Amino acid sequence: ILLLLRAFQSLVRLFPSILGNVVLVLVTVPLQDAEGNEIHSDYRNEVAKLANELNNEYPGLVLHYHRRMPFAERVSLFSCADMLVNSSIRHGLNLVPFEFVLCGDEKKGGFVVSEFLGCSRVLPGAVRTNPWRDEDLARAIHKLLLQDDHEKKFWHELQVAFCKKNTVYSWAEKAFLDMKKIRETMLELGEDVRARCRVGIVKMPHKEMSSKHLKLEHVYSAYQQAQTRLLIVDIDLLLRPILYPEKALEGPATLTSKREIAKCLRNISEHQGNFLFLLSSYSPEEIRNYLGEIEGLDKVGLAAEDGYYYKWPGSPLGRWDTKMHITDEWKDVAVGLMRQYTQRTNGSWIEDDKISSVTWHWESANPEFGSLQGKELQNHLQEMLSHFPVRIVLGKTFVRVRHEGVTKGAFVEHTIKHYNNRGGVDFLLGIGDDIADEDMFKVIMAYHRDAQYRVVSNSQTVQEVKVFTCTVGRQPATASHCLYKAEEVLELMGGLFLVNKKWRSNSMLELTDVLGHRRYKNPW
């Protein structure tokens, strides 16, 4: 309120011609505590003092009402006002500007609102300003006073249409729809809805916000034109909808069995010029248990424990190589500290059966408290392990200590160099869903910057290198694209399977169906 009065002082000083033509009707509402006693009396006295000073210097400039104004009286005031000025600095949901719009059919008055007011970004035609800058606020008021009638009519019609369309009922409906989408996303990501889903105002989910959603038809087209292809996919994205079908989205299912997925992976890996790798943070034993005794996966490359163990395409499933020798004297220090946080954080647990890493998980704990504990543990680990060759990674629901050099990015770099020595690739697809995949995306994007074109050795033709990096379930940071859920990864891989199948049938008519704009709900 004081900011508004100071702005009127500046208004009169900058534009003295308005004197006698403008009156500020200032309504201040007294605030009371739980016992009915008025609070903030000092501030009320400052407002009254400044209003009196303005009236003494410019008689009749300010009409100050310090009381609650009934709805009928407020509507009458709004209907005869030429302008509404709101200079709030901390006010999110304020419905007064909407009331002013619906009361102004005759005057069609505009309004100047603080940029800190929530509705300042949704009502068309609102003049937004920073109330801390009194001269800027004064100039905004003067600009609106001089606005032509046809402009007032134009903006008023838009404002009325907005208010009538976005009623409290439609707002409530959108809020519940957003909450439903958030719930579906949490289920898809394997999170505990009962522990984390709260009734209240929620943010719009990423699927409504991202403009970088991966167009599958672009991937199919680039895949079909390439001659050598390297595909790197997080294995969890393929198995999650199968291992946890109860957490999949409601509605028509795109789920299938592990055997059908294996058939698709075999088809892609056996196609001439294809090199397929499945990456994971799991141990080799866990990957073997997840995949089961599925035959024909020897042509698929695998990487376990973020690339510490790996298997080249063509090697038997039980034959693993290691990229480097690691030391483990840091493990006792990390596990000892993690045990202290496990005792104080109900629902947390330690994963210490990996050779190259130790992880503290809190996905079953209270999410807010677990996040605070995770950040604190990260800081303590960085202090205590600063002289060890390790790296501390803070994920969405975990803190991981891993040996230096053991990252998905390091493994992907090693893999790209391996195939570069054999002529390179002209199609590269990398898909992941957590913070550990960011290193992989950086390596792939760096490869694309250094090798935008490739000379095909057989024909000596120049082939453009097409690269797609994609994160799943969150907004892309390093990656160039995103997918909304794990089922879309199955849809993508199934589409590549169909491309190979139609390719072998030499039916260009059928291939057009795959490469076109059709989205297959069940490509299997």
Coordinates of C-alpha atoms in Angstrom, one line a residue:
I1 CA 0.0 0.0 0.0
L2 CA 2.9 2.4 0.8
L3 CA 4.4 1.5 -2.6
L4 CA 1.1 2.6 -4.3
L5 CA 0.9 5.9 -2.4
R6 CA 4.6 6.7 -3.3
A7 CA 3.8 5.9 -6.9
F8 CA 0.9 8.4 -6.8
Q9 CA 3.4 11.0 -5.4
S10 CA 5.6 10.3 -8.4
L11 CA 2.5 10.4 -10.7
V12 CA 1.6 13.9 -9.6
R13 CA 5.2 15.1 -9.9
L14 CA 5.8 13.6 -13.3
F15 CA 2.4 14.5 -14.8
P16 CA 0.9 17.5 -12.9
S17 CA -1.8 17.9 -15.4
I18 CA -3.8 15.0 -13.9
L19 CA -4.5 17.1 -10.8
G20 CA -8.3 17.6 -10.5
N21 CA -9.0 14.8 -12.9
V22 CA -7.9 11.8 -10.9
V23 CA -9.0 10.5 -7.5
L24 CA -7.4 7.5 -5.8
V25 CA -10.0 5.4 -3.8
L26 CA -7.8 3.5 -1.3
V27 CA -9.5 0.6 0.5
T28 CA -7.4 -1.0 3.3
V29 CA -8.8 -4.0 5.2
P30 CA -8.0 -4.2 8.9
L31 CA -6.3 -7.5 9.9
Q32 CA -7.0 -9.2 13.2
D33 CA -5.5 -12.1 15.2
A34 CA -7.4 -15.1 16.5
E35 CA -8.6 -13.1 19.6
G36 CA -10.0 -10.3 17.4
N37 CA -7.3 -7.7 18.2
E38 CA -6.0 -5.6 15.3
I39 CA -2.5 -6.4 14.1
H40 CA 0.0 -4.4 12.1
S41 CA -1.1 -1.2 13.6
D42 CA 2.3 0.5 13.0
Y43 CA 1.9 -0.2 9.3
R44 CA -1.7 1.1 9.3
N45 CA -0.4 4.3 10.9
E46 CA 2.2 4.8 8.2
V47 CA -0.4 4.4 5.5
A48 CA -2.7 6.9 7.1
K49 CA 0.1 9.4 7.6
L50 CA 1.2 9.2 4.0
A51 CA -2.4 9.5 2.7
N52 CA -2.9 12.6 4.9
E53 CA 0.3 14.1 3.6
L54 CA -0.9 13.7 0.0
N55 CA -4.3 15.2 0.8
N56 CA -2.7 18.1 2.6
E57 CA -0.5 18.8 -0.4
Y58 CA -3.1 17.9 -3.1
P59 CA -6.5 18.2 -1.5
G60 CA -9.0 15.5 -2.6
L61 CA -6.4 13.3 -4.2
V62 CA -6.9 10.3 -1.9
L63 CA -10.1 8.9 -0.4
H64 CA -9.0 6.4 2.2
Y65 CA -11.4 3.8 3.6
H66 CA -10.0 1.6 6.4
R67 CA -12.7 -1.0 6.8
R68 CA -14.0 -4.2 5.2
M69 CA -16.1 -3.4 2.2
P70 CA -19.2 -5.6 1.6
F71 CA -19.5 -7.4 -1.7
A72 CA -22.4 -5.2 -3.0
E73 CA -20.5 -2.0 -2.1
R74 CA -17.4 -3.3 -3.7
V75 CA -19.2 -4.2 -6.9
S76 CA -20.7 -0.7 -7.1
L77 CA -17.3 0.8 -6.7
F78 CA -15.8 -1.3 -9.4
S79 CA -18.6 -0.5 -11.8
C80 CA -17.9 3.2 -11.7
A81 CA -14.1 3.0 -11.5
D82 CA -11.9 3.7 -14.5
M83 CA -8.9 1.7 -13.4
L84 CA -7.8 -0.9 -10.8
V85 CA -4.3 -0.7 -9.4
N86 CA -2.9 -3.6 -7.4
S87 CA 0.6 -3.2 -6.0
S88 CA 0.9 -6.5 -4.0
I89 CA 4.3 -8.0 -3.5
R90 CA 3.4 -11.3 -2.0
H91 CA -0.1 -12.4 -3.2
G92 CA -0.6 -15.5 -5.3
L93 CA -4.3 -16.2 -5.7
N94 CA -6.1 -12.8 -5.9
L95 CA -9.6 -12.8 -7.5
V96 CA -10.2 -9.0 -7.2
P97 CA -9.0 -8.3 -10.8
F98 CA -11.5 -10.9 -12.1
E99 CA -14.3 -9.2 -10.1
F100 CA -13.3 -5.8 -11.6
V101 CA -13.5 -7.2 -15.1
L102 CA -17.0 -8.6 -14.7
C103 CA -18.2 -5.3 -13.1
G104 CA -16.9 -3.0 -15.8
D105 CA -19.3 -3.5 -18.7
E106 CA -20.0 0.2 -18.9
K107 CA -16.6 1.8 -18.1
K108 CA -14.5 -1.0 -19.5
G109 CA -11.7 0.0 -17.2
G110 CA -8.3 -1.5 -17.4
F111 CA -5.9 -2.4 -14.5
V112 CA -2.3 -2.1 -13.5
V113 CA -1.1 -5.0 -11.5
S114 CA 2.1 -6.0 -9.8
E115 CA 4.2 -8.5 -11.6
F116 CA 4.3 -10.5 -8.4
L117 CA 0.6 -11.1 -8.5
G118 CA -0.4 -14.6 -9.8
C119 CA -3.2 -13.5 -12.1
S120 CA -1.0 -10.8 -13.8
R121 CA 0.2 -13.5 -16.3
V122 CA -3.2 -14.9 -17.3
L123 CA -5.5 -11.9 -17.9
P124 CA -5.0 -10.3 -21.3
G125 CA -4.3 -6.6 -21.5
A126 CA -3.1 -6.3 -17.9
V127 CA -0.3 -3.7 -17.5
R128 CA 2.3 -5.4 -15.4
T129 CA 4.9 -3.5 -13.5
N130 CA 7.3 -3.7 -10.5
P131 CA 5.7 -1.8 -7.6
W132 CA 9.1 -1.3 -6.0
R133 CA 9.9 1.1 -8.8
D134 CA 7.5 3.9 -8.0
E135 CA 8.2 5.9 -11.2
D136 CA 7.6 2.8 -13.4
L137 CA 4.3 2.2 -11.6
A138 CA 3.4 5.9 -12.1
R139 CA 4.1 5.8 -15.8
A140 CA 2.1 2.6 -16.1
I141 CA -0.9 4.3 -14.5
H142 CA -0.6 7.3 -16.7
K143 CA -0.3 5.1 -19.8
L144 CA -3.5 3.4 -19.0
L145 CA -5.3 6.7 -18.3
L146 CA -4.5 7.8 -21.9
Q147 CA -5.7 4.5 -23.5
D148 CA -8.1 4.9 -26.4
D149 CA -11.7 3.7 -26.0
H150 CA -11.4 1.1 -28.8
E151 CA -8.4 -0.4 -27.1
K152 CA -10.3 -0.6 -23.8
K153 CA -13.2 -2.3 -25.5
F154 CA -10.9 -4.8 -27.3
W155 CA -9.1 -5.8 -24.1
H156 CA -12.2 -5.8 -22.0
E157 CA -14.0 -8.3 -24.4
L158 CA -11.0 -10.6 -24.1
Q159 CA -10.9 -10.3 -20.4
V160 CA -14.6 -11.0 -20.0
A161 CA -14.3 -14.1 -22.3
F162 CA -11.4 -15.4 -20.2
C163 CA -13.3 -15.0 -16.9
K164 CA -16.5 -16.6 -18.2
K165 CA -14.6 -19.5 -19.6
N166 CA -12.3 -20.1 -16.7
T167 CA -14.8 -20.4 -13.8
V168 CA -14.1 -21.9 -10.4
Y169 CA -15.7 -25.1 -11.7
S170 CA -13.4 -25.4 -14.7
W171 CA -10.4 -24.5 -12.5
A172 CA -11.3 -27.4 -10.1
E173 CA -11.8 -29.8 -13.0
K174 CA -8.3 -28.9 -14.4
A175 CA -6.8 -29.3 -11.0
F176 CA -8.2 -32.8 -10.6
L177 CA -7.2 -33.7 -14.2
D178 CA -3.6 -32.5 -13.4
M179 CA -3.6 -34.6 -10.2
K180 CA -4.7 -37.6 -12.2
K181 CA -2.0 -37.1 -14.8
I182 CA 0.6 -36.7 -12.0
R183 CA -0.7 -39.9 -10.4
E184 CA -0.4 -41.8 -13.7
T185 CA 3.2 -40.4 -14.2
M186 CA 4.1 -41.5 -10.6
L187 CA 2.7 -45.0 -11.3
E188 CA 4.6 -45.2 -14.5
L189 CA 7.9 -44.3 -12.8
G190 CA 7.3 -46.9 -10.1
E191 CA 6.7 -44.5 -7.3
D192 CA 4.4 -45.1 -4.3
V193 CA 1.3 -43.0 -4.9
R194 CA -0.1 -43.6 -1.4
A195 CA 3.0 -42.1 0.2
R196 CA 3.6 -39.3 -2.2
C197 CA 0.4 -38.2 -3.9
R198 CA -1.3 -35.4 -2.0
V199 CA -4.5 -33.5 -2.7
G200 CA -3.7 -29.9 -3.6
I201 CA -2.5 -27.6 -6.3
V202 CA 0.0 -29.4 -8.5
K203 CA 2.3 -28.3 -11.3
M204 CA 1.6 -29.2 -14.8
P205 CA 3.2 -32.5 -15.7
H206 CA 6.2 -32.6 -18.0
K207 CA 4.1 -34.2 -20.8
E208 CA 2.1 -31.0 -21.1
M209 CA 5.1 -28.8 -21.1
S210 CA 7.8 -30.3 -23.3
S211 CA 8.3 -29.2 -26.9
K212 CA 11.0 -31.8 -27.4
H213 CA 9.0 -34.9 -27.5
L214 CA 10.7 -37.5 -29.8
K215 CA 8.9 -38.0 -33.1
L216 CA 9.0 -41.7 -33.7
E217 CA 8.5 -41.3 -37.4
H218 CA 11.7 -39.3 -37.6
V219 CA 13.6 -42.1 -35.9
Y220 CA 12.2 -44.7 -38.2
S221 CA 13.1 -42.6 -41.3
A222 CA 16.7 -42.0 -40.2
Y223 CA 17.0 -45.7 -39.2
Q224 CA 15.8 -46.8 -42.6
Q225 CA 18.3 -44.5 -44.5
A226 CA 21.3 -45.4 -42.4
Q227 CA 23.8 -48.2 -43.2
T228 CA 25.4 -48.7 -39.8
R229 CA 23.5 -48.1 -36.5
L230 CA 24.4 -48.1 -32.9
L231 CA 21.5 -48.3 -30.4
I232 CA 22.0 -47.9 -26.7
V233 CA 19.0 -48.4 -24.4
D234 CA 18.6 -48.6 -20.6
I235 CA 17.4 -52.1 -20.0
D236 CA 15.1 -51.0 -17.2
L237 CA 12.9 -49.1 -19.6
L238 CA 12.2 -52.3 -21.5
L239 CA 11.6 -54.5 -18.5
R240 CA 9.8 -52.1 -16.1
P241 CA 6.4 -52.4 -17.8
I242 CA 6.8 -56.2 -17.8
L243 CA 8.1 -56.6 -14.2
Y244 CA 5.7 -54.1 -12.7
P245 CA 2.4 -54.3 -14.7
E246 CA 0.4 -53.1 -11.8
K247 CA 2.2 -49.7 -12.0
A248 CA 1.5 -49.2 -15.7
L249 CA -0.9 -46.6 -16.9
E250 CA -4.6 -47.4 -16.9
G251 CA -6.4 -48.0 -20.1
P252 CA -5.4 -50.0 -23.2
A253 CA -2.2 -51.9 -22.4
T254 CA 0.9 -51.9 -24.6
L255 CA 2.5 -54.5 -22.4
T256 CA 3.9 -57.7 -23.7
S257 CA 6.1 -60.6 -22.4
K258 CA 9.9 -60.8 -22.0
R259 CA 10.0 -63.4 -24.7
E260 CA 8.4 -61.1 -27.2
I261 CA 10.8 -58.3 -26.2
A262 CA 13.6 -60.7 -26.7
K263 CA 12.3 -61.6 -30.1
C264 CA 12.3 -57.9 -31.0
L265 CA 15.8 -57.3 -29.7
R266 CA 17.1 -60.4 -31.6
N267 CA 15.5 -59.1 -34.8
I268 CA 17.1 -55.6 -34.4
S269 CA 20.5 -56.9 -33.4
E270 CA 20.6 -59.5 -36.2
H271 CA 19.8 -56.9 -38.9
Q272 CA 22.9 -56.1 -41.0
G273 CA 24.7 -53.0 -39.8
N274 CA 23.0 -52.9 -36.4
F275 CA 24.8 -52.9 -33.0
L276 CA 22.5 -53.0 -30.0
F277 CA 23.6 -52.4 -26.4
L278 CA 21.5 -52.6 -23.3
L279 CA 22.8 -50.6 -20.3
S280 CA 22.0 -51.1 -16.7
S281 CA 23.0 -50.2 -13.1
Y282 CA 22.2 -53.8 -12.1
S283 CA 24.8 -56.5 -11.4
P284 CA 25.4 -59.2 -14.0
E285 CA 23.6 -61.7 -11.8
E286 CA 20.5 -59.4 -11.6
I287 CA 20.5 -58.9 -15.4
R288 CA 20.6 -62.7 -15.8
N289 CA 17.7 -63.1 -13.4
Y290 CA 15.7 -60.5 -15.2
L291 CA 16.3 -61.8 -18.7
G292 CA 15.9 -65.4 -17.6
E293 CA 17.0 -68.2 -19.8
I294 CA 16.1 -66.5 -23.0
E295 CA 17.9 -67.8 -26.0
G296 CA 19.2 -65.8 -28.9
L297 CA 20.4 -62.7 -26.9
D298 CA 24.1 -63.4 -27.6
K299 CA 24.0 -60.9 -30.4
V300 CA 22.9 -58.1 -28.0
G301 CA 25.6 -56.2 -26.2
L302 CA 25.1 -55.7 -22.4
A303 CA 26.6 -53.4 -19.8
A304 CA 26.2 -54.0 -16.1
E305 CA 27.0 -51.8 -13.1
D306 CA 27.0 -48.6 -15.3
G307 CA 29.5 -50.1 -17.6
Y308 CA 32.0 -51.8 -15.2
Y309 CA 31.0 -55.2 -16.6
Y310 CA 30.2 -55.4 -20.3
K311 CA 29.6 -58.0 -23.0
W312 CA 30.1 -57.4 -26.7
P313 CA 27.5 -58.4 -29.2
G314 CA 28.2 -62.0 -30.2
S315 CA 29.7 -63.0 -26.9
P316 CA 27.9 -65.6 -24.7
L317 CA 25.5 -64.2 -22.1
G318 CA 27.7 -65.4 -19.2
R319 CA 31.0 -64.0 -20.5
W320 CA 31.7 -60.5 -19.1
D321 CA 34.7 -58.3 -19.5
T322 CA 35.8 -55.5 -17.1
K323 CA 36.9 -52.1 -18.3
M324 CA 39.3 -51.3 -15.5
H325 CA 40.7 -52.5 -12.1
I326 CA 39.1 -50.8 -9.1
T327 CA 40.0 -50.5 -5.4
D328 CA 37.5 -50.9 -2.7
E329 CA 39.0 -49.4 0.4
W330 CA 36.5 -46.5 0.2
K331 CA 33.5 -48.9 0.6
D332 CA 33.8 -49.4 4.4
V333 CA 33.9 -45.6 4.9
A334 CA 30.8 -45.0 2.6
V335 CA 28.8 -47.9 4.0
G336 CA 29.5 -46.9 7.6
L337 CA 28.2 -43.4 7.0
M338 CA 25.2 -44.7 5.1
R339 CA 24.3 -46.9 8.0
Q340 CA 24.0 -43.9 10.2
Y341 CA 21.5 -42.3 7.8
T342 CA 19.6 -45.5 7.4
Q343 CA 19.0 -45.6 11.2
R344 CA 17.6 -42.1 11.2
T345 CA 15.6 -42.4 8.0
N346 CA 12.8 -44.9 8.2
G347 CA 12.3 -46.8 4.9
S348 CA 15.8 -46.3 3.6
W349 CA 18.2 -49.1 2.8
I350 CA 21.7 -49.7 1.5
E351 CA 22.7 -51.5 -1.7
D352 CA 26.2 -52.7 -1.2
D353 CA 26.5 -55.9 -3.3
K354 CA 28.0 -54.1 -6.4
I355 CA 31.7 -54.2 -7.1
S356 CA 32.0 -50.6 -8.4
S357 CA 29.4 -48.8 -6.3
V358 CA 27.5 -48.4 -3.1
T359 CA 24.0 -46.9 -3.1
W360 CA 21.7 -45.5 -0.4
H361 CA 18.1 -45.6 -1.4
W362 CA 15.2 -43.6 0.2
E363 CA 12.3 -44.2 -2.3
S364 CA 10.3 -45.9 0.5
A365 CA 10.9 -43.1 3.0
N366 CA 9.0 -39.8 3.4
P367 CA 9.9 -38.0 0.2
E368 CA 10.6 -34.6 1.7
F369 CA 12.6 -35.9 4.6
G370 CA 14.4 -38.4 2.4
S371 CA 15.4 -35.7 -0.1
L372 CA 16.9 -33.6 2.8
Q373 CA 18.7 -36.6 4.2
G374 CA 20.0 -37.4 0.7
K375 CA 21.5 -34.0 0.2
E376 CA 23.1 -34.0 3.6
L377 CA 24.5 -37.5 3.0
Q378 CA 26.0 -36.3 -0.3
N379 CA 27.8 -33.4 1.4
H380 CA 29.2 -35.7 4.2
L381 CA 30.4 -38.3 1.6
Q382 CA 32.1 -35.6 -0.4
E383 CA 34.0 -34.5 2.7
M384 CA 35.0 -37.9 3.9
L385 CA 35.8 -39.5 0.5
S386 CA 37.6 -36.5 -1.1
H387 CA 40.9 -38.3 -1.1
F388 CA 39.5 -41.5 -2.7
P389 CA 39.0 -42.1 -6.4
V390 CA 35.2 -42.0 -6.3
R391 CA 32.4 -39.9 -7.5
I392 CA 29.2 -39.1 -5.5
V393 CA 26.0 -39.0 -7.5
L394 CA 22.7 -37.6 -6.1
G395 CA 19.7 -39.2 -8.0
K396 CA 16.0 -38.8 -7.7
T397 CA 15.7 -41.2 -4.7
F398 CA 19.2 -42.4 -4.1
V399 CA 22.8 -41.3 -3.3
R400 CA 25.4 -43.4 -5.1
V401 CA 29.2 -43.6 -4.5
R402 CA 30.9 -45.1 -7.5
H403 CA 34.5 -45.6 -8.5
E404 CA 36.0 -42.9 -10.7
G405 CA 35.8 -43.7 -14.4
V406 CA 32.9 -46.2 -14.0
T407 CA 30.1 -44.4 -15.7
K408 CA 27.7 -45.0 -18.6
G409 CA 29.3 -42.2 -20.4
A410 CA 32.8 -43.8 -20.1
F411 CA 31.4 -47.1 -21.4
V412 CA 29.6 -45.4 -24.3
E413 CA 32.7 -43.4 -25.2
H414 CA 34.7 -46.7 -25.2
T415 CA 32.0 -48.3 -27.4
I416 CA 31.9 -45.4 -29.9
K417 CA 35.7 -45.5 -30.3
H418 CA 35.6 -49.2 -30.9
Y419 CA 33.2 -48.8 -33.8
N420 CA 34.9 -45.7 -35.0
N421 CA 38.0 -47.8 -35.6
R422 CA 35.8 -50.0 -37.8
G423 CA 34.4 -47.3 -40.0
G424 CA 32.0 -45.5 -37.6
V425 CA 28.2 -45.3 -37.5
D426 CA 25.7 -43.0 -39.2
F427 CA 22.8 -43.6 -36.9
L428 CA 23.1 -43.4 -33.1
L429 CA 20.2 -43.7 -30.6
G430 CA 20.7 -43.3 -26.9
I431 CA 17.8 -43.7 -24.4
G432 CA 17.9 -43.4 -20.6
D433 CA 15.8 -42.1 -17.7
D434 CA 18.0 -41.0 -14.7
I435 CA 20.9 -38.7 -13.7
A436 CA 23.4 -41.5 -14.4
D437 CA 22.5 -41.3 -18.1
E438 CA 23.5 -37.6 -18.5
D439 CA 27.2 -38.6 -19.0
M440 CA 26.0 -40.9 -21.9
F441 CA 24.1 -38.1 -23.5
K442 CA 27.0 -35.8 -23.4
V443 CA 29.3 -38.3 -25.0
I444 CA 26.8 -39.0 -27.8
M445 CA 26.2 -35.3 -28.5
A446 CA 30.0 -34.7 -28.6
Y447 CA 30.3 -37.5 -31.1
H448 CA 27.7 -35.9 -33.3
R449 CA 29.5 -32.5 -33.1
D450 CA 32.8 -34.1 -34.2
A451 CA 31.3 -36.5 -36.9
Q452 CA 28.3 -34.9 -38.6
Y453 CA 29.1 -36.8 -41.8
R454 CA 30.6 -40.2 -42.5
V455 CA 32.3 -41.6 -45.6
V456 CA 30.9 -45.1 -46.4
S457 CA 33.9 -47.2 -47.3
N458 CA 32.1 -49.5 -49.7
S459 CA 30.7 -46.8 -52.0
Q460 CA 32.8 -43.8 -50.9
T461 CA 29.6 -41.9 -50.5
V462 CA 29.0 -39.3 -47.8
Q463 CA 26.4 -40.2 -45.3
E464 CA 24.9 -37.8 -42.8
V465 CA 25.1 -38.9 -39.2
K466 CA 21.7 -38.9 -37.4
V467 CA 21.8 -38.8 -33.6
F468 CA 18.9 -39.1 -31.2
T469 CA 19.4 -38.8 -27.5
C470 CA 16.2 -39.2 -25.4
T471 CA 15.4 -39.1 -21.7
V472 CA 12.2 -40.8 -20.4
G473 CA 9.8 -39.5 -17.8
R474 CA 11.3 -36.0 -17.3
Q475 CA 12.3 -32.9 -19.2
P476 CA 15.5 -33.2 -21.3
A477 CA 18.6 -31.5 -19.8
T478 CA 21.4 -32.8 -21.9
A479 CA 19.4 -35.0 -24.2
S480 CA 17.9 -33.6 -27.3
H481 CA 14.5 -35.3 -26.9
C482 CA 12.2 -36.9 -24.4
L483 CA 9.5 -39.6 -24.1
Y484 CA 6.8 -39.5 -21.5
K485 CA 6.7 -43.1 -20.3
A486 CA 8.4 -46.5 -20.6
E487 CA 5.7 -47.9 -22.8
E488 CA 6.8 -45.4 -25.5
V489 CA 10.2 -47.0 -25.5
L490 CA 8.6 -50.4 -26.2
E491 CA 6.6 -48.7 -29.0
L492 CA 9.8 -47.3 -30.5
M493 CA 11.6 -50.6 -30.3
G494 CA 8.6 -52.4 -31.7
G495 CA 8.5 -49.9 -34.6
L496 CA 12.1 -50.6 -35.4
F497 CA 11.2 -54.3 -35.4
L498 CA 8.4 -53.6 -37.9
V499 CA 10.8 -51.6 -40.1
N500 CA 13.1 -54.6 -40.3
K501 CA 10.2 -56.9 -41.0
K502 CA 8.8 -54.8 -43.8
W503 CA 12.3 -54.1 -45.1
R504 CA 12.8 -57.8 -45.6
S505 CA 9.5 -58.2 -47.3
N506 CA 10.5 -55.5 -49.8
S507 CA 7.0 -54.0 -49.6
M508 CA 7.4 -50.2 -49.8
L509 CA 3.7 -49.8 -49.4
E510 CA 3.8 -51.6 -46.0
L511 CA 7.0 -49.7 -45.1
T512 CA 5.2 -46.4 -45.6
D513 CA 2.7 -47.3 -42.9
V514 CA 5.6 -47.8 -40.5
L515 CA 7.5 -44.6 -41.4
G516 CA 4.4 -42.4 -41.7
H517 CA 2.7 -40.4 -39.0
R518 CA 0.7 -43.4 -37.6
R519 CA 1.3 -44.1 -34.0
Y520 CA 1.0 -47.8 -33.1
K521 CA -0.6 -48.6 -29.8
N522 CA 0.7 -52.1 -29.9
P523 CA 3.5 -52.6 -32.4
W524 CA 4.3 -56.1 -31.2

